[in-house]
Coordinates of C-alpha atoms and ligand atoms in Angstrom, one line a residue:
M8 CA -16.6 11.1 -13.9
S9 CA -17.2 13.8 -11.3
G10 CA -14.5 16.1 -12.7
S11 CA -16.2 19.3 -11.6
R12 CA -17.0 18.4 -8.1
Y13 CA -16.7 22.0 -6.8
T14 CA -19.4 23.5 -9.1
K15 CA -21.9 20.9 -8.0
M16 CA -21.2 21.1 -4.4
S17 CA -24.6 21.9 -3.0
S18 CA -26.4 19.1 -4.7
Q19 CA -23.6 16.7 -3.9
V20 CA -23.7 17.6 -0.2
I21 CA -27.4 16.9 -0.2
E22 CA -26.9 13.6 -2.0
K23 CA -24.1 12.7 0.5
M24 CA -26.3 13.4 3.5
E25 CA -29.1 11.3 2.0
N26 CA -26.6 8.5 1.5
E27 CA -25.3 8.8 5.0
L28 CA -28.9 8.6 6.3
A29 CA -29.6 5.6 4.2
F30 CA -26.5 4.1 5.6
K31 CA -27.4 4.8 9.1
G32 CA -30.8 3.2 8.5
S33 CA -29.3 0.1 7.2
C34 CA -26.7 0.0 10.0
Q35 CA -29.5 -0.1 12.6
D36 CA -30.6 -3.3 11.1
L37 CA -27.3 -4.9 11.8
P38 CA -27.3 -7.3 14.7
L39 CA -25.4 -6.3 17.8
S40 CA -22.7 -8.9 17.1
S41 CA -22.0 -6.9 13.9
S42 CA -20.6 -4.0 15.9
Y43 CA -17.2 -2.5 15.2
E44 CA -15.6 -4.4 18.0
A45 CA -17.0 -7.6 16.7
A46 CA -15.5 -6.7 13.3
M47 CA -12.1 -6.3 15.0
E48 CA -12.5 -9.7 16.6
A49 CA -13.4 -11.2 13.3
L50 CA -10.4 -9.5 11.6
S51 CA -8.1 -10.7 14.4
S52 CA -9.1 -14.3 13.8
L53 CA -7.6 -13.9 10.3
I54 CA -4.1 -13.2 11.6
T55 CA -2.1 -16.2 10.7
R56 CA 0.4 -17.5 13.1
Q57 CA 2.8 -18.0 10.3
K58 CA 6.2 -16.4 10.7
R59 CA 7.2 -13.9 8.1
G60 CA 9.1 -15.5 5.3
D61 CA 7.6 -18.9 5.9
R62 CA 6.4 -19.7 2.4
T63 CA 4.3 -22.7 3.1
P64 CA 0.9 -22.0 1.8
V65 CA -1.5 -21.0 4.6
G66 CA -4.4 -22.9 3.4
G67 CA -6.1 -24.8 0.7
K68 CA -4.8 -26.0 -2.6
F69 CA -4.7 -22.7 -4.5
G70 CA -1.9 -20.2 -4.8
K71 CA -2.3 -16.8 -3.2
L72 CA -3.3 -14.8 -6.2
E73 CA -5.5 -17.6 -7.5
R74 CA -7.3 -17.5 -4.2
M75 CA -7.7 -13.8 -4.4
S76 CA -9.4 -14.2 -7.8
I77 CA -11.8 -16.8 -6.4
Y78 CA -12.7 -14.6 -3.4
L79 CA -13.3 -11.7 -5.7
R80 CA -15.5 -13.9 -7.9
I81 CA -17.5 -15.0 -4.9
L82 CA -18.1 -11.3 -4.1
G83 CA -18.9 -10.4 -7.7
L84 CA -16.0 -8.0 -7.8
E85 CA -13.6 -9.7 -10.3
E86 CA -14.9 -8.0 -13.4
K87 CA -15.6 -4.7 -11.7
I88 CA -12.0 -4.3 -10.6
S89 CA -11.1 -3.7 -14.3
G90 CA -13.3 -0.7 -14.2
L91 CA -11.3 1.0 -11.4
K92 CA -8.7 3.5 -12.6
V93 CA -5.8 2.4 -10.5
I94 CA -2.5 3.9 -9.5
H95 CA -0.5 0.9 -8.1
V96 CA 2.5 1.6 -6.0
A97 CA 5.2 -0.8 -4.8
G98 CA 8.6 -0.1 -3.2
T99 CA 10.6 -0.5 0.0
K100 CA 10.2 3.0 1.5
G101 CA 7.9 5.8 0.6
K102 CA 4.9 3.9 -0.7
G103 CA 2.4 5.3 1.8
S104 CA 3.7 8.9 1.4
T105 CA 3.7 8.7 -2.4
C106 CA 0.2 7.3 -2.4
A107 CA -1.0 10.0 0.1
F108 CA 0.5 12.7 -2.2
C109 CA -1.2 11.2 -5.2
E110 CA -4.5 11.1 -3.4
A111 CA -4.4 14.7 -2.3
I112 CA -3.3 15.9 -5.8
L113 CA -6.1 14.1 -7.6
R114 CA -8.7 15.1 -5.0
E115 CA -7.6 18.7 -5.5
C116 CA -8.1 18.2 -9.2
G117 CA -11.7 17.4 -8.5
F118 CA -11.8 13.6 -8.5
R119 CA -13.5 11.3 -6.1
T120 CA -10.5 9.4 -4.6
G121 CA -10.1 6.0 -2.9
L122 CA -6.8 5.3 -1.1
F123 CA -5.7 2.0 0.3
T124 CA -2.5 2.1 2.4
S125 CA -0.8 0.0 5.1
P126 CA -0.2 -0.5 7.9
H127 CA -2.6 1.5 10.1
L128 CA -1.5 3.2 13.3
I129 CA -4.6 3.5 15.5
D130 CA -7.6 2.2 13.8
V131 CA -7.9 -0.2 10.8
S132 CA -10.3 2.2 9.1
E133 CA -7.2 4.5 8.4
R134 CA -6.3 2.1 5.6
F135 CA -9.3 3.0 3.6
R136 CA -9.8 6.6 2.6
L137 CA -12.6 8.1 0.6
D138 CA -12.1 11.6 -0.6
G139 CA -9.3 12.0 1.8
L140 CA -11.2 10.9 4.9
D141 CA -10.9 7.6 6.7
V142 CA -14.0 5.5 5.7
S143 CA -16.8 6.1 8.2
E144 CA -17.6 3.4 10.7
D145 CA -21.1 3.0 9.2
K146 CA -19.7 2.3 5.7
F147 CA -16.9 0.2 7.1
L148 CA -19.4 -2.0 8.9
I149 CA -21.7 -2.5 5.9
Y150 CA -19.0 -3.4 3.5
F151 CA -17.1 -5.4 6.1
W152 CA -20.0 -7.7 7.1
D153 CA -21.1 -8.0 3.5
C154 CA -17.7 -9.4 2.4
W155 CA -17.3 -11.4 5.6
S156 CA -20.6 -13.2 5.5
Q157 CA -20.4 -14.0 1.8
L158 CA -16.9 -15.4 2.2
K159 CA -17.8 -17.4 5.3
E160 CA -20.7 -19.0 3.4
N161 CA -18.3 -20.2 0.7
V162 CA -15.2 -21.4 2.6
S163 CA -14.2 -25.0 2.5
E164 CA -11.1 -27.0 3.3
D165 CA -9.6 -26.1 -0.1
L166 CA -10.6 -22.5 0.3
P167 CA -10.3 -21.2 3.9
M168 CA -11.0 -17.6 4.9
P169 CA -8.3 -15.3 3.5
P170 CA -5.5 -14.1 5.8
L171 CA -5.7 -10.6 7.2
F172 CA -4.0 -8.6 4.5
Q173 CA -5.8 -10.5 1.7
F174 CA -9.1 -9.7 3.4
L175 CA -8.3 -6.1 3.8
T176 CA -7.3 -5.8 0.2
I177 CA -10.6 -7.4 -0.9
L178 CA -12.4 -5.0 1.4
A179 CA -10.6 -2.1 -0.2
F180 CA -11.8 -3.2 -3.7
K181 CA -15.3 -3.7 -2.4
I182 CA -15.4 -0.2 -0.9
F183 CA -13.9 1.6 -3.9
I184 CA -16.1 -0.2 -6.4
S185 CA -19.3 0.4 -4.4
E186 CA -18.4 4.0 -3.7
Q187 CA -17.6 4.6 -7.4
V188 CA -14.4 6.3 -6.9
D189 CA -12.8 8.0 -10.0
V190 CA -9.3 6.9 -9.0
A191 CA -8.1 4.1 -6.7
I192 CA -4.7 4.5 -5.3
I193 CA -3.4 1.2 -4.1
E194 CA -0.3 0.6 -2.0
V195 CA 1.3 -2.9 -2.2
G196 CA 1.4 -4.7 1.1
L197 CA 4.7 -6.6 0.7
G198 CA 6.8 -7.1 -2.4
G199 CA 4.7 -6.9 -5.5
K200 CA 4.7 -9.9 -7.7
K201 CA 2.9 -12.1 -5.2
D202 CA 1.1 -9.4 -3.2
S203 CA -2.6 -9.6 -2.8
T204 CA -3.0 -6.3 -4.6
N205 CA -1.4 -7.7 -7.7
V206 CA -4.8 -9.0 -8.9
I207 CA -5.0 -5.6 -10.6
K208 CA -4.6 -6.5 -14.2
E209 CA -4.7 -3.2 -15.9
P210 CA -3.8 -0.2 -13.8
V211 CA -3.6 3.2 -15.4
V212 CA 0.0 3.7 -14.1
C213 CA 2.5 1.9 -11.8
G214 CA 5.0 3.4 -9.4
I215 CA 8.1 2.0 -7.7
T216 CA 9.4 4.0 -4.7
S217 CA 12.9 3.8 -3.2
L218 CA 14.3 0.3 -3.0
G219 CA 16.4 -1.0 -0.2
L220 CA 17.0 -4.1 1.8
D221 CA 13.9 -5.0 3.8
H222 CA 11.7 -8.1 4.2
M223 CA 14.6 -10.2 2.9
E224 CA 13.1 -13.3 4.5
A225 CA 10.4 -13.1 1.9
L226 CA 11.9 -11.1 -1.0
G227 CA 15.5 -12.3 -1.2
N228 CA 18.9 -11.1 0.0
T229 CA 20.0 -8.8 -2.8
L230 CA 18.7 -5.5 -4.1
G231 CA 18.3 -7.2 -7.5
E232 CA 16.0 -9.9 -6.1
I233 CA 14.0 -7.4 -4.2
A234 CA 13.6 -5.2 -7.3
S235 CA 12.4 -8.2 -9.2
H236 CA 9.6 -8.7 -6.7
K237 CA 8.6 -5.0 -6.8
A238 CA 8.7 -4.9 -10.7
G239 CA 6.2 -7.8 -10.5
I240 CA 3.5 -5.2 -10.5
F241 CA 4.4 -4.0 -14.0
K242 CA 1.8 -4.9 -16.6
P243 CA 2.3 -5.1 -20.4
Q244 CA 2.6 -1.7 -22.0
I245 CA 1.3 0.1 -18.9
P246 CA 3.5 3.1 -18.1
A247 CA 5.6 3.0 -14.9
F248 CA 7.6 5.5 -13.0
T249 CA 10.3 5.1 -10.4
V250 CA 12.7 7.2 -8.5
P251 CA 16.5 7.3 -8.8
Q252 CA 17.8 3.9 -7.6
L253 CA 21.1 2.1 -7.2
S254 CA 22.1 0.5 -10.4
E255 CA 21.7 -3.0 -9.0
A256 CA 18.0 -2.3 -8.5
M257 CA 17.5 -0.1 -11.6
D258 CA 18.9 -2.7 -13.9
V259 CA 16.4 -5.2 -12.8
L260 CA 13.5 -2.7 -13.1
E261 CA 14.6 -1.8 -16.6
E262 CA 15.0 -5.4 -17.7
T263 CA 11.5 -6.4 -16.4
A264 CA 10.0 -3.3 -18.0
G265 CA 11.7 -4.1 -21.3
G266 CA 10.3 -7.6 -21.3
L267 CA 6.8 -6.3 -20.9
M268 CA 7.2 -3.3 -23.2
V269 CA 6.5 -1.0 -20.2
P270 CA 7.6 2.6 -20.8
L271 CA 9.6 3.1 -17.5
Q272 CA 10.7 6.6 -16.6
V273 CA 12.6 8.0 -13.6
A274 CA 10.7 10.8 -11.9
V275 CA 12.9 13.6 -10.8
P276 CA 12.7 14.6 -7.1
L277 CA 10.7 17.7 -6.5
D278 CA 12.7 20.9 -6.8
I279 CA 11.7 22.7 -3.6
Q280 CA 12.9 26.1 -5.0
R281 CA 10.8 25.9 -8.0
W282 CA 7.6 23.9 -7.3
G283 CA 5.5 26.9 -6.6
G284 CA 4.4 26.1 -3.0
D285 CA 5.4 26.9 0.5
T286 CA 6.2 23.7 2.3
L287 CA 5.5 20.1 1.6
S288 CA 3.0 18.7 4.1
L289 CA 5.1 15.6 4.7
S290 CA 8.6 16.6 5.9
G291 CA 12.1 15.3 5.4
D292 CA 14.3 15.5 2.3
H293 CA 13.2 12.0 1.3
Q294 CA 9.7 13.3 0.8
L295 CA 10.9 15.4 -2.2
V296 CA 11.7 12.1 -3.9
N297 CA 8.2 10.7 -3.0
A298 CA 6.5 14.0 -4.1
G299 CA 8.4 13.9 -7.5
L300 CA 7.2 10.4 -8.1
A301 CA 3.6 11.4 -7.1
V302 CA 3.6 14.3 -9.5
S303 CA 4.7 12.0 -12.4
L304 CA 2.1 9.4 -11.5
C305 CA -0.7 11.9 -11.3
K306 CA 0.3 13.6 -14.5
C307 CA 0.4 10.3 -16.3
W308 CA -3.0 9.2 -14.7
L309 CA -4.6 12.5 -15.9
Q310 CA -3.1 12.1 -19.4
R311 CA -4.2 8.5 -19.8
T312 CA -7.7 9.2 -18.5
G313 CA -8.1 12.2 -20.8
N314 CA -8.1 14.8 -18.0
W315 CA -4.7 16.5 -18.3
E316 CA -5.7 18.8 -21.1
K317 CA -8.9 19.7 -19.3
L318 CA -7.0 20.6 -16.2
L319 CA -4.6 22.8 -18.2
E320 CA -7.5 24.5 -19.9
K321 CA -9.1 25.5 -16.6
K322 CA -5.9 26.7 -15.0
Q323 CA -4.0 27.8 -18.0
D324 CA -3.5 31.3 -16.7
E325 CA -1.8 30.2 -13.5
V326 CA 0.4 27.7 -15.3
A327 CA 1.3 30.3 -17.9
A328 CA 2.2 32.7 -15.1
G329 CA 5.3 30.6 -14.5
L330 CA 4.3 28.1 -11.9
E331 CA 5.9 24.8 -12.4
L332 CA 2.9 22.7 -11.4
P333 CA -0.8 23.2 -11.8
P334 CA -2.2 24.8 -8.6
A335 CA -4.2 21.7 -7.7
F336 CA -0.9 19.8 -7.6
V337 CA 0.6 22.4 -5.3
R338 CA -2.4 22.3 -3.0
G339 CA -2.3 18.5 -2.9
L340 CA 1.4 18.4 -2.1
S341 CA 0.9 21.0 0.6
T342 CA -1.9 19.2 2.4
A343 CA -1.4 15.5 2.0
R344 CA -1.2 13.7 5.3
L345 CA -0.1 10.4 6.7
S346 CA 0.1 10.0 10.4
G347 CA 3.2 8.7 12.2
R348 CA 5.6 9.7 9.5
A349 CA 7.6 12.7 10.5
Q350 CA 4.7 13.9 12.6
I351 CA 5.2 16.5 15.3
V352 CA 2.8 16.5 18.3
H353 CA 3.1 19.3 20.7
D354 CA 1.8 18.0 24.0
T355 CA 1.0 21.1 26.0
P356 CA -1.9 22.2 28.2
L357 CA -2.7 24.8 25.6
M358 CA -5.8 24.7 23.6
F359 CA -5.7 25.3 19.8
N360 CA -7.3 28.7 20.3
G361 CA -4.7 29.5 22.9
S362 CA -7.2 30.4 25.6
A363 CA -5.9 28.2 28.4
D364 CA -2.3 29.1 28.7
T365 CA -0.7 27.4 31.6
S366 CA 2.6 26.7 29.8
E367 CA 4.6 29.2 32.0
N368 CA 4.1 26.8 34.9
S369 CA 5.2 23.8 33.0
G370 CA 8.0 22.7 30.8
E371 CA 7.4 21.7 27.2
L372 CA 6.9 18.3 25.8
T373 CA 7.0 17.6 22.1
F374 CA 6.8 14.3 20.4
Y375 CA 8.5 13.7 17.1
L376 CA 6.9 10.5 15.7
D377 CA 8.3 8.5 12.8
G378 CA 7.6 4.8 12.3
A379 CA 10.9 4.1 10.7
H380 CA 12.0 0.5 11.2
S381 CA 14.4 -0.3 8.4
P382 CA 18.0 1.0 8.1
E383 CA 17.3 3.4 5.3
S384 CA 14.2 4.9 6.8
M385 CA 16.0 5.2 10.2
E386 CA 18.5 7.4 8.4
A387 CA 15.8 9.5 6.8
C388 CA 14.2 9.7 10.2
A389 CA 17.4 10.8 11.9
R390 CA 18.0 13.6 9.3
W391 CA 14.4 14.8 9.8
F392 CA 14.6 14.8 13.6
S393 CA 17.9 16.7 13.6
G394 CA 16.6 19.2 11.1
A395 CA 13.2 19.6 12.9
T396 CA 14.7 20.2 16.3
K397 CA 17.3 22.6 14.9
A398 CA 14.6 24.6 13.0
N399 CA 12.8 24.9 16.3
K400 CA 15.9 26.2 18.1
T401 CA 16.2 29.1 15.6
S402 CA 12.5 29.7 15.7
T403 CA 12.1 29.9 11.9
P404 CA 8.9 30.8 9.9
L405 CA 5.8 30.9 11.9
S406 CA 2.7 29.8 10.3
S407 CA -0.5 28.2 11.5
P408 CA -0.5 24.5 11.4
P409 CA -2.8 22.8 9.0
S410 CA -5.9 21.4 10.6
T411 CA -5.7 17.9 11.8
S412 CA -8.1 15.0 12.5
F413 CA -7.2 15.2 16.2
N414 CA -9.3 17.5 18.2
V415 CA -8.1 17.2 21.8
L416 CA -7.5 19.9 24.3
N417 CA -4.0 19.2 25.4
M418 CA -2.5 18.4 22.1
K419 CA -1.4 20.3 19.0
S420 CA -0.5 18.1 16.2
F421 CA 0.6 18.8 12.7
W422 CA 2.7 17.7 9.9
G423 CA 5.2 20.4 9.0
N424 CA 8.8 21.1 8.2
G425 CA 9.9 21.5 11.8
C426 CA 7.9 24.7 12.0
L427 CA 6.7 23.7 15.4
N428 CA 5.2 26.6 17.2
Y429 CA 2.9 29.4 17.2
E430 CA 4.5 32.8 17.7
N431 CA 3.9 32.9 21.5
D432 CA 5.4 29.5 22.1
C433 CA 8.7 30.4 20.4
V434 CA 9.2 33.4 22.7
Q435 CA 8.6 31.2 25.7
S436 CA 10.7 28.5 24.3
S437 CA 13.8 30.5 23.9
N438 CA 14.7 30.4 27.6
K439 CA 14.1 26.7 28.1
M440 CA 16.6 24.0 28.3
S441 CA 16.1 21.5 25.4
K442 CA 16.8 17.9 25.8
Q443 CA 16.5 15.3 23.1
I444 CA 15.1 12.0 24.3
L445 CA 14.7 8.8 22.4
L446 CA 11.7 6.6 23.0
F447 CA 12.3 3.4 21.1
N448 CA 11.2 -0.1 20.5
C449 CA 11.5 -2.4 17.5
M450 CA 10.2 -5.8 16.7
D451 CA 12.5 -8.7 17.3
V452 CA 12.7 -9.5 13.5
R453 CA 14.5 -6.1 13.1
D454 CA 18.2 -5.7 13.9
P455 CA 18.7 -3.0 16.5
Q456 CA 22.5 -3.4 16.1
I457 CA 22.0 -1.7 12.8
L458 CA 19.1 0.6 13.5
L459 CA 20.4 2.2 16.7
P460 CA 24.0 3.0 15.6
R461 CA 22.6 4.5 12.3
L462 CA 20.3 6.7 14.3
V463 CA 23.0 7.9 16.7
N464 CA 25.6 8.5 14.0
I465 CA 23.3 10.5 11.6
C466 CA 22.0 12.6 14.4
G467 CA 25.5 13.0 15.9
S468 CA 26.9 14.2 12.5
S469 CA 24.5 17.1 12.6
G470 CA 25.1 17.9 16.2
T471 CA 22.0 16.2 17.7
H472 CA 22.7 14.1 20.7
F473 CA 20.2 12.2 22.8
S474 CA 20.6 12.9 26.4
K475 CA 18.5 9.8 27.3
A476 CA 17.1 6.8 25.6
L477 CA 14.0 5.0 26.9
F478 CA 13.2 1.5 25.8
V479 CA 9.6 0.4 26.3
P480 CA 7.4 -2.4 25.0
S481 CA 4.6 -1.5 22.6
V482 CA 1.1 -2.0 23.8
S483 CA -0.4 -3.3 20.6
T484 CA 0.7 -6.5 19.1
Y485 CA 0.4 -8.3 15.8
N486 CA -2.0 -10.7 17.3
K487 CA -5.0 -8.4 17.5
V488 CA -6.6 -5.8 15.3
T489 CA -7.7 -3.0 17.6
S490 CA -10.0 -0.1 17.0
G491 CA -9.2 3.5 17.9
T492 CA -11.6 3.3 20.8
S493 CA -10.0 0.2 22.4
V494 CA -8.7 0.8 25.9
I495 CA -5.0 1.1 26.7
T496 CA -4.6 0.4 30.4
S497 CA -1.7 1.6 32.4
D498 CA -1.5 -1.6 34.3
I499 CA 1.8 -3.4 34.0
P500 CA 1.2 -7.0 33.2
T501 CA 2.9 -8.9 36.0
T502 CA 4.3 -11.4 33.6
R503 CA 5.6 -8.9 31.0
D504 CA 9.0 -10.0 29.7
L505 CA 11.3 -7.0 29.2
S506 CA 14.3 -8.9 28.1
W507 CA 14.1 -7.5 24.6
Q508 CA 14.1 -4.0 26.0
Y509 CA 17.1 -4.8 28.2
N510 CA 18.8 -6.1 25.1
L511 CA 18.1 -2.8 23.3
Q512 CA 19.4 -0.9 26.3
R513 CA 22.6 -3.0 26.3
I514 CA 23.2 -2.1 22.7
W515 CA 22.5 1.5 23.4
E516 CA 24.9 1.7 26.3
K517 CA 27.6 0.0 24.2
I518 CA 27.1 2.7 21.5
I519 CA 27.4 5.5 24.0
H520 CA 30.2 4.1 26.1
G521 CA 32.0 2.4 23.3
K522 CA 32.2 -0.8 25.2
D523 CA 30.1 -3.6 26.6
V524 CA 28.5 -2.9 30.0
S525 CA 27.2 -5.7 32.1
L526 CA 23.7 -5.3 33.2
D527 CA 22.5 -6.9 36.4
K528 CA 18.8 -6.8 35.9
S529 CA 16.0 -9.2 36.3
S530 CA 14.0 -9.2 33.1
K531 CA 10.7 -8.9 34.8
M532 CA 9.2 -5.7 36.3
D533 CA 6.0 -5.5 38.1
S534 CA 5.9 -2.4 40.1
V535 CA 5.7 1.3 39.5
D536 CA 8.8 1.7 41.7
S537 CA 10.7 0.4 38.7
L538 CA 10.3 3.8 36.9
P539 CA 13.5 5.8 37.1
P540 CA 13.5 9.0 39.1
H541 CA 12.6 12.2 37.2
E542 CA 16.2 13.4 37.8
L543 CA 17.3 10.9 35.2
L544 CA 16.1 13.4 32.5
Y545 CA 17.8 16.4 34.1
Q546 CA 21.3 15.0 34.4
D547 CA 23.4 15.6 31.4
I548 CA 25.4 13.1 29.5
S549 CA 28.7 13.7 31.4
H550 CA 27.0 12.2 34.5
C551 CA 26.2 9.0 32.7
S552 CA 27.9 6.1 34.2
P553 CA 27.7 2.5 33.1
T554 CA 28.1 1.5 36.7
D555 CA 25.2 3.6 37.9
R556 CA 22.4 1.3 38.8
N557 CA 19.9 3.6 37.1
F558 CA 21.9 3.7 33.9
A559 CA 21.9 7.4 33.5
C560 CA 22.1 7.2 29.7
S561 CA 19.1 5.1 29.3
A562 CA 16.3 3.3 31.0
V563 CA 13.9 0.4 30.4
M564 CA 10.4 1.5 31.0
P565 CA 7.9 -1.1 32.2
S566 CA 4.9 0.3 30.2
L567 CA 4.1 2.9 27.6
P568 CA 1.2 4.7 29.4
L569 CA 3.4 5.0 32.5
T570 CA 6.2 6.4 30.3
I571 CA 3.9 9.1 28.8
K572 CA 2.7 10.0 32.3
W573 CA 6.3 10.1 33.6
L574 CA 7.4 12.4 30.8
R575 CA 4.4 14.7 31.4
D576 CA 5.1 14.8 35.2
C577 CA 8.8 15.6 34.4
V578 CA 7.9 18.7 32.5
K579 CA 5.2 19.7 34.9
E580 CA 7.8 19.6 37.7
N581 CA 10.4 21.5 35.8
P582 CA 9.1 24.6 33.9
S583 CA 12.5 25.3 32.3
L584 CA 12.7 22.0 30.6
R585 CA 11.8 21.4 27.0
L586 CA 11.7 17.7 26.1
Q587 CA 11.9 16.8 22.4
V588 CA 11.0 13.1 22.3
L589 CA 11.7 11.1 19.2
V590 CA 9.4 8.1 19.0
T591 CA 10.7 5.6 16.5
G592 CA 11.6 2.0 15.6
S593 CA 8.1 0.6 15.4
L594 CA 4.8 1.7 13.9
H595 CA 3.1 -0.1 16.7
L596 CA 4.9 2.1 19.2
V597 CA 4.1 5.2 17.2
G598 CA 0.5 4.3 16.9
D599 CA 0.3 3.5 20.6
V600 CA 1.8 6.9 21.5
L601 CA -0.6 8.7 19.2
K602 CA -3.5 6.9 20.8
L603 CA -2.3 7.7 24.3
L604 CA -1.8 11.4 23.5
R605 CA -5.2 11.7 22.0
R606 CA -7.0 11.2 25.3
Ligands
ATP715 N1 12.0 7.8 -0.2 C1 12.3 7.4 1.1 N2 13.6 7.0 1.3 C2 13.9 6.6 2.5 N3 13.1 6.6 3.6 C3 11.8 6.9 3.4 C4 11.4 7.4 2.1 N4 10.1 7.7 2.2 C5 9.7 7.4 3.5 N5 10.8 7.0 4.2 C6 10.8 6.6 5.6 O1 10.0 5.4 5.7 C7 9.0 5.6 6.7 C8 7.7 5.1 6.1 O2 7.2 5.9 5.1 P1 6.0 5.5 4.2 O3 4.9 5.1 5.1 O4 5.8 6.5 3.2 O5 6.6 4.2 3.5 P2 6.0 2.8 3.2 O6 6.8 2.2 2.0 O7 4.5 2.8 3.1 O8 6.4 2.0 4.5 P3 5.8 0.6 5.2 O9 6.8 -0.4 4.8 O10 5.8 1.0 6.6 O11 4.4 0.4 4.6 C9 8.9 7.1 6.9 O12 8.6 7.3 8.2 C10 10.3 7.5 6.6 O13 11.2 7.4 7.8
MG716 MG1 7.5 -2.2 4.5
MG717 MG1 3.1 1.7 4.0

């Protein structure tokens, strides 16, 4: 175990460089067809056309977990998985965040970490992190093609290639085992009992995050049924933690735990007054619940692997000085990151070092990105957005944003508690006219009749009102796995069907006007002329009229790249404007926006 990573830094750095070189060497031997794009093509071929909730087996005579075991055996991984010291996390909402907190905490404690989360936003490699960083392309390619070719050699009618998520799970195990991580933090894909990740037989500890109604087509219609799927990750006598739940869910968790002699405890949400840090790196009140769970999971993991006492020995002074948590925990909770969840991106022509300041000639454009797509998460998202835009109005604490993986000139991006700006920006901001804009899309399996009113009501109850809503199709789809370098064109496909977006708009207008409004629109758009005039954004809500052809409260936008350009042009044209754009409803949409802002 590399418990004292920091003291051995120099030799480890050398070793790492040697490894990377060795990797590069072996990559050069890969045939051209084994490039990253080819890997994406291969992955895309694993996407099953099966509708969610359709339970007919997608191939072969074996059950899903049975197949997982066979694949792992083919790859020689089955035995080795038991050597991984796993934290396994299921739940409806907060899995990724909880896992990200756990990863950062244990890395700060000095361990080599592996983190497997889903879904990804921009590039599939985001799903696999080693020591807090997305797996490098070189390593990804080696492990990917290794798994791919071995499985391809062994497929048969009874045992076809695994579907996408199963393959990605196998790949995660392959990477973490080969890279000899000290801890593997594994997020369940869907449910628990039947999830591909549930081949883990003896995790160190299990976590169940907030439970709610989602994926009912696969998991059942009641909270109890859903809880029963999630509790399917419990293993005999292995400790488990959850968060405060409704009794309908908690009863089922307790019952399942009882049957397996699982000691199940409820982790208390983090007390922000007493935790010893400044701000959590992931914002929103709901993150206190996730952080509390992560603290319990990590503490348990450290105890069960014999490292808790060691950690206390080293840091006893600080802990004795009255801090609630060991300093490594505080550092982890203050730095964990997960893109597209309550993420703020300041899209200005300013550079990070502030040297190219042209903002006086331009308005401000800030994106608030949150991939919420279920009713509960939409509420959490609404509360966060209201709070974050308010915090900005009163120009509260000014601190430097944490560093980010983005390194682009015209974008500042960070994860924070609504503390948006550097000092200079706040002064400039004070005389700008703020407008809150919604940029929304959701998949047609979601119910916008629930999502949109929730968003409007929660925001409204804290005084946040959207002056406009823009409905736009996402660029990426479920049919293709793309890489971060894949091109997003601004062309509008002539055949694009926007009827779903018009449907969203109709629901929106009904919420705003309190009655049905008839829309006389063709559901196809094929020209840039279809973009609304910039004035749409300047008018205030009192000018909105359901009879106005341009629907002043909302607009359907023909393409996302054009929408971003349109927003940028709007603020360029109007220096006194400050647009705060909430992007939500779909992780695809959020990922696409992030991708477009990066360049
Ligand atoms: N504890 C929570 N309670 C309610 N909503 C939450 C909670 N944690 C996160 N969310 C909301 O859910 C969204 C997704 O968060 P996160 O990625 O942590 O969850 P997840 O369980 O991994 O979700 P997914 O189903 O997308 O994999 C966040 O953007 C936020 O809006
Ligand atoms: Mg989910
Ligand atoms: Mg997730």
